[in-house]
Coordinates of C-alpha atoms in Angstrom, one line a residue:
Chain W
M5 CA 26.7 -16.8 7.8
S6 CA 29.5 -18.9 9.3
R7 CA 31.7 -15.9 9.5
Y8 CA 29.0 -14.0 11.3
L9 CA 28.6 -16.9 13.7
V10 CA 32.3 -17.1 14.5
K11 CA 32.3 -13.4 15.2
R12 CA 29.3 -13.7 17.4
V13 CA 30.8 -16.5 19.4
I14 CA 34.0 -14.5 20.0
Y15 CA 31.9 -11.6 21.3
M16 CA 30.0 -14.0 23.5
L17 CA 33.2 -15.2 25.1
I18 CA 34.4 -11.7 25.7
T19 CA 31.1 -10.8 27.3
L20 CA 31.3 -13.9 29.5
F21 CA 34.8 -12.9 30.6
I22 CA 33.7 -9.4 31.6
I23 CA 30.8 -10.8 33.5
A24 CA 33.0 -13.3 35.3
A25 CA 35.5 -10.6 36.3
F26 CA 32.7 -8.2 37.6
T27 CA 31.0 -10.9 39.5
F28 CA 34.2 -12.2 41.0
F29 CA 35.2 -8.8 42.5
L30 CA 31.7 -7.8 43.5
M31 CA 31.3 -11.1 45.2
K32 CA 34.5 -10.5 47.2
L33 CA 33.0 -7.2 48.4
L34 CA 30.1 -9.1 50.0
P35 CA 30.4 -9.0 53.8
G36 CA 31.2 -12.3 55.6
S37 CA 33.1 -15.3 54.6
P38 CA 32.1 -18.8 53.9
F39 CA 33.3 -20.4 57.1
R40 CA 32.6 -17.7 59.6
N41 CA 28.9 -18.6 59.9
Q42 CA 29.4 -21.7 61.8
D43 CA 30.1 -20.8 65.4
K44 CA 31.3 -24.3 66.2
L45 CA 34.5 -23.8 64.2
T46 CA 37.6 -22.6 66.0
P47 CA 39.7 -19.8 64.4
Q48 CA 42.4 -22.4 63.6
Q49 CA 39.9 -24.6 61.7
V50 CA 38.6 -21.6 59.8
H51 CA 42.1 -20.6 58.9
A52 CA 42.8 -24.2 57.8
L53 CA 39.7 -24.2 55.6
N54 CA 40.5 -20.8 54.1
E55 CA 44.0 -22.2 53.3
K56 CA 42.5 -25.3 51.7
Y57 CA 40.3 -23.3 49.4
G58 CA 42.9 -20.6 48.7
L59 CA 41.0 -17.9 50.4
N60 CA 44.0 -16.5 52.2
D61 CA 45.7 -15.3 49.0
P62 CA 45.2 -11.7 47.9
V63 CA 42.0 -11.3 45.8
P64 CA 43.8 -10.6 42.4
V65 CA 45.8 -13.9 42.9
Q66 CA 42.6 -15.7 43.6
F67 CA 41.1 -14.2 40.5
V68 CA 43.9 -15.3 38.2
H69 CA 43.8 -18.7 39.8
Y70 CA 40.0 -19.0 39.3
M71 CA 40.1 -17.8 35.7
G72 CA 43.0 -20.2 34.9
K73 CA 40.8 -23.1 36.1
L74 CA 37.7 -21.7 34.4
V75 CA 39.4 -21.7 31.0
Q76 CA 39.9 -25.4 31.5
G77 CA 36.3 -25.8 32.2
D78 CA 36.8 -26.4 35.9
L79 CA 34.3 -24.4 38.1
G80 CA 35.9 -25.6 41.3
L81 CA 34.5 -27.2 44.5
T82 CA 31.4 -26.1 46.4
F83 CA 31.9 -25.1 50.0
Q84 CA 28.6 -26.6 51.1
F85 CA 29.4 -30.2 50.6
D86 CA 32.7 -31.8 51.0
G87 CA 34.3 -32.7 47.7
R88 CA 31.4 -31.9 45.4
T89 CA 32.2 -30.0 42.3
V90 CA 30.1 -27.0 41.2
T91 CA 29.6 -28.6 37.8
S92 CA 27.9 -31.6 39.4
M93 CA 25.7 -29.4 41.5
I94 CA 24.6 -27.4 38.4
K95 CA 24.1 -30.7 36.5
D96 CA 21.7 -31.9 39.3
G97 CA 19.8 -28.6 39.3
I98 CA 19.5 -28.2 35.6
G99 CA 16.8 -30.8 35.0
P100 CA 14.1 -29.2 37.2
S101 CA 15.1 -25.6 36.2
A102 CA 15.1 -26.3 32.5
T103 CA 11.9 -28.2 32.6
L104 CA 10.1 -25.5 34.6
G105 CA 11.5 -22.7 32.4
V106 CA 10.6 -24.4 29.1
E107 CA 7.2 -25.3 30.3
A108 CA 6.5 -21.8 31.4
I109 CA 7.8 -20.3 28.2
I110 CA 5.9 -22.7 25.9
F111 CA 2.7 -22.3 27.8
G112 CA 3.1 -18.5 28.2
V113 CA 4.0 -17.9 24.6
I114 CA 1.1 -20.0 23.2
V115 CA -1.5 -18.5 25.5
G116 CA -0.1 -15.0 25.0
L117 CA -0.2 -15.3 21.3
I118 CA -3.7 -16.7 21.3
L119 CA -4.9 -13.9 23.6
G120 CA -3.1 -11.2 21.6
V121 CA -4.5 -12.4 18.2
A122 CA -8.0 -12.8 19.7
A123 CA -7.9 -9.3 21.2
A124 CA -6.7 -7.8 17.8
L125 CA -9.3 -9.7 15.8
K126 CA -12.1 -8.6 18.2
H127 CA -10.7 -5.1 18.5
N128 CA -12.6 -2.9 21.0
S129 CA -14.8 -5.8 22.2
A130 CA -15.1 -7.5 25.6
I131 CA -12.4 -10.0 24.6
D132 CA -10.0 -7.2 23.7
Y133 CA -10.6 -5.3 27.0
G134 CA -10.5 -8.4 29.1
A135 CA -7.2 -9.6 27.6
M136 CA -5.7 -6.2 28.0
V137 CA -6.8 -5.8 31.6
F138 CA -5.3 -9.2 32.3
A139 CA -2.1 -8.1 30.5
V140 CA -1.8 -5.0 32.7
F141 CA -2.2 -7.0 35.9
G142 CA 0.0 -9.8 34.7
A143 CA 2.8 -7.4 33.9
A144 CA 2.4 -5.3 37.0
I145 CA 2.1 -8.0 39.7
P146 CA 5.3 -10.0 40.3
S147 CA 5.2 -13.7 39.8
F148 CA 5.7 -14.6 43.5
V149 CA 2.4 -13.0 44.3
F150 CA 0.7 -15.3 41.8
A151 CA 2.7 -18.2 43.2
G152 CA 1.4 -17.5 46.7
L153 CA -2.2 -17.1 45.5
L154 CA -2.0 -20.3 43.5
Q155 CA -0.5 -22.2 46.4
Y156 CA -3.2 -21.0 48.8
Y157 CA -6.3 -21.4 46.7
I158 CA -5.5 -24.3 44.4
G159 CA -3.0 -26.1 46.7
V160 CA -4.3 -25.5 50.2
K161 CA -8.0 -24.7 49.9
L162 CA -9.1 -26.8 46.9
E163 CA -6.3 -29.4 47.3
W164 CA -6.3 -30.0 43.6
L165 CA -2.6 -29.8 43.1
P166 CA 0.4 -30.2 45.4
V167 CA 1.6 -27.0 47.1
A168 CA 5.4 -27.6 46.7
F169 CA 8.2 -30.0 45.8
W170 CA 9.2 -31.6 42.5
E171 CA 8.1 -35.2 42.3
G172 CA 6.1 -35.6 39.1
P173 CA 4.1 -33.9 36.4
K174 CA 1.4 -32.8 38.9
Y175 CA 4.0 -30.8 40.7
H176 CA 4.9 -28.8 37.6
V177 CA 1.6 -27.1 37.1
L178 CA 1.5 -24.4 39.7
P179 CA 5.1 -23.2 39.4
A180 CA 4.9 -23.2 35.6
L181 CA 1.7 -21.3 35.8
A182 CA 3.0 -18.7 38.2
L183 CA 6.1 -18.2 36.1
S184 CA 4.2 -17.9 32.8
V185 CA 1.7 -15.2 33.9
G186 CA 4.3 -12.4 33.1
I187 CA 5.1 -14.0 29.8
I188 CA 1.4 -14.3 28.8
A189 CA 0.9 -10.6 29.7
Q190 CA 3.9 -9.4 27.8
I191 CA 3.3 -11.5 24.7
A192 CA -0.4 -10.8 24.6
R193 CA 0.1 -7.0 24.7
F194 CA 2.8 -7.0 22.0
M195 CA 1.0 -9.4 19.8
R196 CA -2.3 -7.4 19.9
N197 CA -0.5 -4.2 18.9
E198 CA 1.5 -5.9 16.1
M199 CA -1.6 -7.7 14.8
L200 CA -3.6 -4.5 14.7
D201 CA -0.8 -2.9 12.8
T202 CA -0.5 -5.7 10.4
L203 CA -4.2 -6.1 9.8
G204 CA -4.3 -2.4 8.6
Q205 CA -1.5 -3.0 6.1
D206 CA -2.1 -2.7 2.3
Y207 CA -0.9 -6.2 1.6
M208 CA -3.7 -7.6 3.7
I209 CA -6.2 -6.0 1.3
T210 CA -4.1 -7.4 -1.6
A211 CA -4.4 -10.9 -0.1
R212 CA -8.2 -10.5 0.3
A213 CA -8.5 -9.2 -3.2
K214 CA -7.0 -12.5 -4.4
G215 CA -10.1 -14.2 -3.0
I216 CA -8.3 -15.8 -0.1
S217 CA -10.5 -16.6 2.9
K218 CA -10.3 -14.4 5.9
G219 CA -8.9 -17.2 8.0
R220 CA -6.1 -17.9 5.6
T221 CA -5.1 -14.2 5.3
I222 CA -4.9 -14.0 9.1
F223 CA -2.8 -17.2 9.5
V224 CA -0.6 -16.9 6.4
H225 CA -0.2 -13.2 6.0
A226 CA -0.9 -11.5 9.3
I227 CA 0.5 -13.7 12.0
R228 CA 3.9 -14.2 10.4
N229 CA 4.4 -10.6 9.9
S230 CA 3.3 -9.8 13.4
L231 CA 5.6 -12.4 14.9
I232 CA 8.8 -10.6 13.7
P233 CA 8.7 -7.9 16.5
I234 CA 7.7 -10.5 19.0
I235 CA 10.9 -12.4 18.5
T236 CA 12.9 -9.4 19.7
I237 CA 11.2 -9.6 23.1
L238 CA 12.0 -13.3 23.5
G239 CA 15.5 -12.4 24.6
P240 CA 14.5 -10.1 27.5
M241 CA 11.7 -12.6 28.2
V242 CA 14.2 -15.3 28.9
V243 CA 15.8 -13.0 31.4
N244 CA 12.4 -12.5 33.1
V245 CA 11.9 -16.2 33.3
I246 CA 15.4 -16.7 34.8
T247 CA 15.0 -14.0 37.4
G248 CA 11.4 -15.2 38.0
S249 CA 12.6 -18.8 38.5
L250 CA 15.1 -17.8 41.2
V251 CA 12.1 -16.8 43.4
I252 CA 9.6 -19.4 42.2
E253 CA 12.0 -22.3 42.7
N254 CA 12.5 -21.1 46.3
I255 CA 8.7 -20.7 46.9
F256 CA 7.9 -24.1 45.6
A257 CA 11.0 -25.8 47.0
I258 CA 12.1 -27.0 43.6
P259 CA 15.7 -28.3 43.7
G260 CA 16.8 -26.3 40.7
I261 CA 19.7 -24.0 39.9
G262 CA 17.7 -20.9 41.0
E263 CA 17.3 -22.3 44.4
Q264 CA 21.1 -23.2 44.6
F265 CA 21.9 -19.7 43.4
V266 CA 20.0 -18.0 46.1
K267 CA 21.3 -20.4 48.7
S268 CA 24.9 -19.9 47.6
I269 CA 24.7 -16.2 48.0
N270 CA 23.3 -16.6 51.5
V271 CA 26.2 -18.7 52.6
N272 CA 29.0 -17.0 50.6
D273 CA 29.7 -20.2 48.6
Y274 CA 32.0 -18.4 46.2
P275 CA 32.6 -21.0 43.5
M276 CA 28.9 -21.8 43.4
I277 CA 28.0 -18.1 43.0
M278 CA 30.4 -17.8 40.2
G279 CA 29.3 -21.1 38.6
T280 CA 25.6 -20.3 38.6
T281 CA 26.1 -16.7 37.5
L282 CA 28.3 -17.8 34.6
F283 CA 25.8 -20.5 33.7
Y284 CA 22.9 -18.1 33.6
S285 CA 24.9 -15.5 31.7
A286 CA 25.9 -18.1 29.1
L287 CA 22.3 -19.2 28.8
L288 CA 21.2 -15.6 28.2
I289 CA 23.9 -14.7 25.7
F290 CA 23.2 -17.9 23.9
S291 CA 19.5 -17.2 23.7
M292 CA 20.2 -13.7 22.3
L293 CA 22.2 -15.4 19.5
I294 CA 19.3 -17.7 18.8
V295 CA 16.9 -14.8 18.7
D296 CA 19.1 -13.0 16.2
I297 CA 19.2 -16.0 14.0
L298 CA 15.5 -16.6 14.3
Y299 CA 14.9 -13.0 13.3
G300 CA 16.6 -13.6 10.0
V301 CA 14.7 -16.8 9.4
V302 CA 11.3 -15.1 9.9
D303 CA 12.2 -11.8 8.2
P304 CA 13.8 -12.2 4.8
R305 CA 14.8 -8.5 4.7
I306 CA 17.4 -8.9 7.4
R307 CA 19.0 -12.2 6.6
V308 CA 22.6 -11.5 7.5
A309 CA 25.4 -11.5 5.0
G310 CA 23.6 -14.1 2.9
G311 CA 25.7 -13.1 -0.2
K312 CA 23.0 -12.3 -2.8
S313 CA 20.6 -10.3 -0.6
K314 CA 19.9 -6.7 -1.3
Chain T
M23 CA -22.2 -5.0 -26.5
E24 CA -22.7 -7.1 -23.5
K25 CA -22.9 -5.5 -20.0
L26 CA -20.4 -7.3 -17.8
L27 CA -20.7 -5.2 -14.8
E28 CA -23.4 -2.8 -13.9
L29 CA -23.8 -0.6 -10.9
K30 CA -27.4 0.7 -10.3
N31 CA -27.9 3.5 -7.9
V32 CA -25.2 2.4 -5.4
H33 CA -25.0 4.1 -2.0
V34 CA -22.2 3.5 0.4
S35 CA -21.9 5.0 3.8
F36 CA -19.3 5.0 6.6
H37 CA -20.4 5.1 10.2
T38 CA -18.0 7.3 12.2
Y39 CA -18.2 8.9 15.6
G40 CA -19.1 12.2 13.8
G41 CA -22.1 10.5 12.1
E42 CA -22.8 8.8 8.8
V43 CA -20.5 9.8 6.0
K44 CA -22.3 9.3 2.7
A45 CA -19.2 8.6 0.5
V46 CA -21.1 7.3 -2.5
R47 CA -24.5 8.6 -3.2
G48 CA -26.3 6.9 -6.1
V49 CA -23.6 5.8 -8.5
S50 CA -24.7 4.0 -11.7
F51 CA -22.4 3.0 -14.5
H52 CA -21.7 -0.1 -16.5
L53 CA -18.7 -1.9 -18.0
E54 CA -18.7 -3.8 -21.2
K55 CA -16.7 -6.9 -22.1
G56 CA -13.1 -6.0 -22.9
E57 CA -13.5 -2.2 -22.7
S58 CA -11.7 0.2 -20.4
L59 CA -13.6 2.7 -18.3
A60 CA -11.8 5.5 -16.4
I61 CA -13.3 6.9 -13.2
V62 CA -11.8 10.3 -12.6
G63 CA -12.3 12.8 -9.8
E64 CA -10.4 14.5 -7.1
S65 CA -9.5 13.0 -3.7
G66 CA -12.6 12.2 -1.6
S67 CA -14.9 12.1 -4.6
G68 CA -15.8 8.4 -3.9
K69 CA -14.0 6.7 -6.7
S70 CA -11.9 4.4 -4.6
V71 CA -14.8 3.6 -2.3
T72 CA -16.9 2.7 -5.4
S73 CA -14.3 0.3 -6.6
K74 CA -13.8 -1.3 -3.2
A75 CA -17.5 -1.7 -2.9
V76 CA -17.5 -3.7 -6.1
M77 CA -14.9 -6.0 -4.6
R78 CA -16.7 -5.8 -1.2
L79 CA -13.3 -4.9 0.4
L80 CA -14.7 -2.2 2.5
P81 CA -14.4 -2.7 6.3
N82 CA -17.5 -4.6 7.5
K83 CA -17.8 -3.0 10.8
T84 CA -17.8 0.6 9.8
S85 CA -19.2 0.7 6.3
E86 CA -22.2 -0.6 4.4
I87 CA -23.7 -0.6 0.9
K88 CA -27.0 1.0 1.8
E89 CA -28.9 0.7 -1.5
G90 CA -28.4 -0.3 -5.0
Q91 CA -27.2 -3.2 -7.0
I92 CA -23.8 -4.3 -8.3
L93 CA -24.6 -6.7 -11.0
F94 CA -21.9 -8.9 -12.3
E95 CA -23.0 -11.4 -14.9
G96 CA -26.5 -11.2 -13.4
K97 CA -25.4 -11.8 -9.8
D98 CA -25.9 -9.0 -7.3
L99 CA -22.5 -8.6 -5.6
A100 CA -23.9 -6.2 -3.1
R101 CA -25.9 -8.9 -1.5
L102 CA -23.6 -11.9 -2.1
P103 CA -22.4 -13.7 1.1
E104 CA -18.7 -13.6 1.9
K105 CA -18.1 -17.2 0.7
G106 CA -19.6 -16.4 -2.7
M107 CA -17.5 -13.2 -2.9
E108 CA -14.3 -15.2 -2.3
K109 CA -15.0 -17.1 -5.6
I110 CA -15.4 -13.8 -7.4
R111 CA -12.4 -11.9 -6.0
G112 CA -9.2 -12.6 -7.8
K113 CA -10.9 -15.0 -10.2
E114 CA -13.6 -12.9 -11.9
I115 CA -12.7 -9.5 -10.7
S116 CA -9.3 -8.5 -9.4
M117 CA -7.7 -5.4 -8.3
I118 CA -4.4 -3.6 -8.3
F119 CA -3.5 -1.0 -5.8
Q120 CA -1.9 2.4 -5.7
D121 CA 1.3 1.8 -3.7
P122 CA 3.4 -1.2 -4.8
M123 CA 5.8 -0.6 -1.9
T124 CA 3.2 -1.6 0.6
S125 CA 0.8 -3.8 -1.3
L126 CA 3.0 -6.9 -1.3
N127 CA 3.6 -9.1 1.8
P128 CA 7.2 -8.5 2.8
T129 CA 7.8 -11.9 4.2
M130 CA 6.5 -14.0 1.3
T131 CA 8.3 -14.7 -1.9
I132 CA 6.6 -13.1 -4.9
G133 CA 6.2 -16.6 -6.4
K134 CA 4.1 -17.7 -3.5
Q135 CA 2.1 -14.6 -3.6
I136 CA 1.2 -15.1 -7.2
M137 CA 0.6 -18.8 -6.7
E138 CA -1.7 -18.3 -3.8
G139 CA -4.6 -17.2 -5.9
L140 CA -3.9 -19.8 -8.6
R141 CA -4.0 -22.7 -6.2
K142 CA -7.2 -21.5 -4.6
H143 CA -9.2 -20.7 -7.8
Q144 CA -7.8 -23.1 -10.3
N145 CA -6.9 -26.1 -8.2
M146 CA -3.5 -26.1 -9.7
S147 CA -0.7 -28.4 -8.3
K148 CA 2.3 -26.6 -7.0
S149 CA 4.4 -27.2 -10.1
E150 CA 1.6 -26.1 -12.4
A151 CA 1.1 -23.0 -10.4
Q152 CA 4.8 -22.3 -10.4
E153 CA 5.0 -22.6 -14.2
R154 CA 2.0 -20.3 -14.6
A155 CA 3.6 -17.8 -12.2
I156 CA 6.8 -17.8 -14.3
N157 CA 4.8 -17.2 -17.4
L158 CA 2.9 -14.4 -15.7
L159 CA 6.2 -12.7 -14.7
K160 CA 7.4 -13.0 -18.2
L161 CA 4.1 -11.5 -19.5
V162 CA 4.5 -8.5 -17.3
G163 CA 8.1 -8.0 -18.4
I164 CA 10.2 -9.1 -15.5
P165 CA 13.5 -10.5 -16.6
N166 CA 14.8 -13.9 -15.3
P167 CA 11.4 -14.9 -13.9
E168 CA 12.7 -18.4 -12.9
I169 CA 15.1 -16.8 -10.5
R170 CA 13.1 -13.8 -9.4
I171 CA 10.1 -16.0 -8.4
K172 CA 12.0 -17.0 -5.3
E173 CA 12.8 -13.5 -4.3
Y174 CA 11.1 -11.2 -1.8
P175 CA 9.4 -7.9 -2.5
H176 CA 12.3 -5.9 -1.0
Q177 CA 14.5 -7.2 -3.7
F178 CA 12.4 -5.4 -6.4
S179 CA 12.2 -1.8 -7.4
G180 CA 8.9 0.1 -7.3
G181 CA 8.1 -0.3 -10.9
M182 CA 9.0 -4.0 -10.8
R183 CA 6.8 -4.5 -7.8
Q184 CA 3.9 -2.9 -9.6
R185 CA 4.5 -5.4 -12.4
V186 CA 4.3 -8.2 -9.8
V187 CA 1.1 -6.7 -8.4
I188 CA -0.3 -6.7 -12.0
A189 CA 0.8 -10.3 -12.4
I190 CA -1.0 -11.3 -9.2
A191 CA -4.2 -9.6 -10.4
L192 CA -4.1 -11.2 -13.8
A193 CA -3.1 -14.7 -12.5
C194 CA -6.6 -16.3 -12.9
N195 CA -7.5 -14.4 -16.1
P196 CA -10.2 -12.2 -14.5
K197 CA -12.9 -10.7 -16.6
V198 CA -12.6 -7.3 -14.8
L199 CA -9.5 -5.6 -13.6
I200 CA -9.9 -2.7 -11.2
A201 CA -6.8 -0.5 -11.2
D202 CA -7.0 1.9 -8.3
E203 CA -4.5 4.7 -9.2
P204 CA -2.0 2.2 -10.5
T205 CA 0.6 4.8 -11.4
T206 CA 0.2 7.4 -8.7
A207 CA 3.0 6.2 -6.5
L208 CA 5.5 5.7 -9.4
D209 CA 7.8 8.1 -11.0
V210 CA 7.0 9.5 -14.4
T211 CA 9.1 7.3 -16.6
I212 CA 7.9 4.2 -14.8
Q213 CA 4.3 5.5 -15.1
A214 CA 4.5 5.4 -18.8
Q215 CA 5.9 1.9 -18.8
I216 CA 3.2 0.6 -16.6
L217 CA 0.5 2.2 -18.7
D218 CA 2.0 0.7 -21.8
L219 CA 2.1 -2.7 -20.1
M220 CA -1.6 -2.4 -19.1
R221 CA -2.7 -1.5 -22.5
D222 CA -0.6 -4.3 -24.0
L223 CA -2.0 -6.8 -21.5
Q224 CA -5.6 -5.7 -22.2
K225 CA -5.0 -6.4 -25.9
K226 CA -3.6 -9.8 -25.2
T227 CA -6.1 -11.0 -22.5
G228 CA -9.3 -9.0 -23.3
T229 CA -9.8 -8.1 -19.7
A230 CA -12.1 -5.2 -19.1
I231 CA -10.5 -2.5 -17.0
I232 CA -11.9 0.0 -14.6
L233 CA -9.2 2.6 -14.2
I234 CA -9.4 4.9 -11.2
T235 CA -7.3 8.0 -11.4
H236 CA -7.2 11.7 -11.0
D237 CA -4.7 12.1 -13.8
L238 CA -6.5 13.0 -17.1
G239 CA -3.3 12.2 -19.0
V240 CA -3.6 8.6 -17.9
V241 CA -7.2 8.6 -19.0
A242 CA -6.4 9.7 -22.5
N243 CA -3.8 7.0 -22.7
L244 CA -5.7 4.0 -21.6
A245 CA -9.5 4.5 -21.5
Q246 CA -12.3 4.3 -24.0
R247 CA -15.0 5.7 -21.7
V248 CA -14.8 8.1 -18.8
A249 CA -17.0 8.6 -15.7
V250 CA -16.3 11.9 -13.8
M251 CA -17.1 11.6 -10.1
Y252 CA -17.7 14.5 -7.7
G253 CA -19.0 14.5 -4.2
G254 CA -20.0 10.8 -4.3
T255 CA -21.9 11.0 -7.5
I256 CA -21.2 10.6 -11.2
V257 CA -21.6 14.0 -12.8
E258 CA -20.7 13.1 -16.4
T259 CA -20.0 10.1 -18.5
G260 CA -19.0 9.7 -22.1
T261 CA -16.4 8.4 -24.5
V262 CA -12.9 9.8 -24.1
D263 CA -13.5 12.1 -27.1
E264 CA -16.8 13.4 -25.8
I265 CA -15.4 14.2 -22.4
F266 CA -12.2 15.8 -23.8
Y267 CA -13.7 17.7 -26.8
N268 CA -17.3 18.3 -25.8
P269 CA -17.5 18.4 -22.0
K270 CA -20.9 19.5 -20.6
H271 CA -20.5 19.6 -16.8
P272 CA -18.8 22.7 -15.3
Y273 CA -16.8 20.4 -13.0
T274 CA -15.4 18.5 -16.0
W275 CA -14.5 22.0 -17.5
G276 CA -12.8 22.8 -14.2
L277 CA -10.8 19.5 -14.3
L278 CA -9.8 20.0 -17.9
S279 CA -8.8 23.6 -17.3
S280 CA -6.6 22.6 -14.4
M281 CA -4.5 20.3 -16.5
P282 CA -1.1 21.9 -17.0
K283 CA -0.5 22.7 -20.7
L284 CA 2.9 22.9 -22.4
N285 CA 1.7 25.4 -25.1
A286 CA -0.2 27.7 -22.8
E287 CA 0.9 31.3 -22.8
S288 CA 0.3 32.0 -19.1
K289 CA 2.5 30.1 -16.7
E290 CA -0.3 30.1 -14.1
L291 CA -1.9 26.8 -13.1
L292 CA -5.6 27.0 -13.0
A293 CA -7.4 25.5 -10.0
I294 CA -11.0 25.0 -9.1
P295 CA -11.7 27.4 -6.2
G296 CA -13.3 26.1 -3.0
T297 CA -13.3 22.7 -1.4
P298 CA -15.3 19.5 -2.1
P299 CA -18.6 19.1 -0.2
D300 CA -18.7 17.7 3.3
L301 CA -20.1 14.2 2.9
L302 CA -21.2 14.1 6.5
N303 CA -23.8 16.7 5.6
P304 CA -24.1 16.4 1.8
P305 CA -25.7 19.3 0.0
K306 CA -29.4 18.9 -1.0
G307 CA -28.8 20.1 -4.5
C308 CA -25.9 19.6 -7.0
P309 CA -22.7 18.8 -5.0
F310 CA -20.7 21.1 -7.2
A311 CA -23.1 24.1 -6.9
A312 CA -21.0 25.8 -4.2
R313 CA -17.9 25.9 -6.4
C314 CA -19.7 26.3 -9.7
P315 CA -19.3 29.7 -11.5
H316 CA -22.6 29.1 -13.3
A317 CA -24.7 28.0 -10.3
M318 CA -28.3 29.0 -10.3
Q319 CA -30.9 28.9 -7.5
V320 CA -32.2 25.5 -8.6
C321 CA -28.7 24.0 -8.3
L322 CA -28.6 24.6 -4.6
N323 CA -31.9 23.0 -3.8
H324 CA -32.5 20.2 -6.3
M325 CA -30.2 17.4 -7.4
P326 CA -29.9 17.6 -11.2
E327 CA -31.1 14.5 -13.2
S328 CA -28.8 12.8 -15.6
T329 CA -29.4 14.3 -19.0
K330 CA -28.6 12.5 -22.3
V331 CA -26.4 14.4 -24.6
S332 CA -25.8 11.5 -27.0
S333 CA -26.4 7.8 -26.8
T334 CA -23.1 7.4 -24.9
H335 CA -22.8 10.8 -23.3
Q336 CA -24.7 11.9 -20.2
A337 CA -24.2 14.7 -17.7
A338 CA -26.0 15.7 -14.5
C339 CA -26.3 19.5 -14.7
W340 CA -29.1 21.9 -14.6
L341 CA -27.4 23.9 -17.4
L342 CA -28.6 21.1 -19.8
D343 CA -32.2 21.8 -19.0
E344 CA -33.9 23.6 -21.8
R345 CA -35.0 26.5 -19.5
A346 CA -31.3 27.2 -18.5
P347 CA -29.3 30.0 -20.0
K348 CA -26.7 28.9 -22.6
V349 CA -23.3 28.8 -21.1
E350 CA -20.1 28.1 -23.1
P351 CA -17.2 26.1 -21.6
P352 CA -14.2 28.3 -20.7
E353 CA -11.3 28.7 -23.1
A354 CA -8.9 26.7 -20.9
A355 CA -11.1 23.6 -20.9
L356 CA -11.2 23.6 -24.7
V357 CA -7.4 23.9 -24.9
G358 CA -7.2 21.1 -22.4
G359 CA -9.2 18.9 -24.7
A360 CA -7.1 19.6 -27.8
R361 CA -4.4 17.1 -26.9

């Protein structure tokens, strides 16, 4: 297991390096430069600023320079505020982003699982059809549409919850809800299919033949076996939440990393673009690793290199 | 002898889009304490459905026990509510299934799967149940039970898994064990081992066995009495000797004739021509009439009554009526009996 982990971590670092290189050069292809936007600056001032941040060097030199610093854990200075490091910006944004993401995932997964299990147990009933119609809409309609609808009806019309900003638990509900709709839809659909499959397995009859109550056979035997394939979609789901949060944080004016990311692209804040991209990539790669480890925990048949397996 | 389990005129139907499939149409038989009864018949004859009906493991939504009684120690299982059935299943009557590769939960250790029933029915503590599980594994011939109890089904071979399935079934010392084609999915050498094991265990525990199979070799090995099923009905019952040496129903003759024989001169395998009846529209008369070489007019229109041949031997065939012509069983069927 530890050998497997070391191998995985090395692969993760290689992946991160490749992502960093790609992003760096793609970013340099973006039109515009960080200091040309402000009309008030004279060309001399722009040149001086470019000089200060090393932007007059050839791109490969800049790359080597950046990577050298990155290895030491230095993400550089943002262009937007004088003297602030990218690391501190990310640190400021991580709280709201992580809270929002985790809330959306927990809520989405729980509701999705309940809907999926209910739909499977009441196969071909109103509950089943209702859940699946919801799942189709939830998967097809992007989260920002739900965000807008929630803001308008619950925030503006009914005035139950605040429309935007991030100032307390009340402010979490609408963005987390908007972000979780896609998760609910995806999990519900998968869970329903997996449960239907599991419920038809022979070992379910074996369990019933032991005299175990229907409820226990469902909770102990069916749900665990149905969860295994669900874990595989958790990885892509984290991606969905991250991309979703980029938009949702902007719509709800939440001071998170997603908002910083979008803003940094708009103003060509190179170190910030690199920093946030690498942060999201690292998060994603790490969640993939967690998913793989979880997979082994839930399914004994694929416990990796455990020595006596097989 | 005491009747432990008795089925009286049991009818089971499945509701499908095509209509009502009458899978079991008036089955009656009984099982005595400690004996083993084999139910034989081809695929679709209703043998598995009958056994699942006894356990009440048929899907609630699509099937129902339309008529009849399933009496177990005086209680009618056909009308027992689900809660009551849970106290019977696994404790009084348990079941082993055809395919050991799929009948164990892949994500649960076999120890837990054995202990589950024990803890429910016998209120055992975890350590007591574990000890019992180890003993059970020893009983069914699994080496190193202390270690293997913590392993998962994928770490066992097919034959070993079937032993585990048997251990689960026997965990609470049931009075009846229903074995639904327990050796069909196993290869031949393992089949013999499992049959030996079952015979052994029956001697040790005194459990009555209902053995469902289409393999007459298995019947001869394990059973004392035989019920031959065809088209959802029992066409002949008797002791093993009576069925093998003095079969009365033409379908039983067909079954015996189609058994491959080592000493036969012709290399040809005999088959019963035709196909089993469509249970969506079951025939009015004898279900076998359409394939029976001796069918008479009466066979097509009237269901034959069960006729007593001896105190233990009955067959449902119009040939046994005193007005019917005398027909001798074919040569092949007699050779088949001389095992």
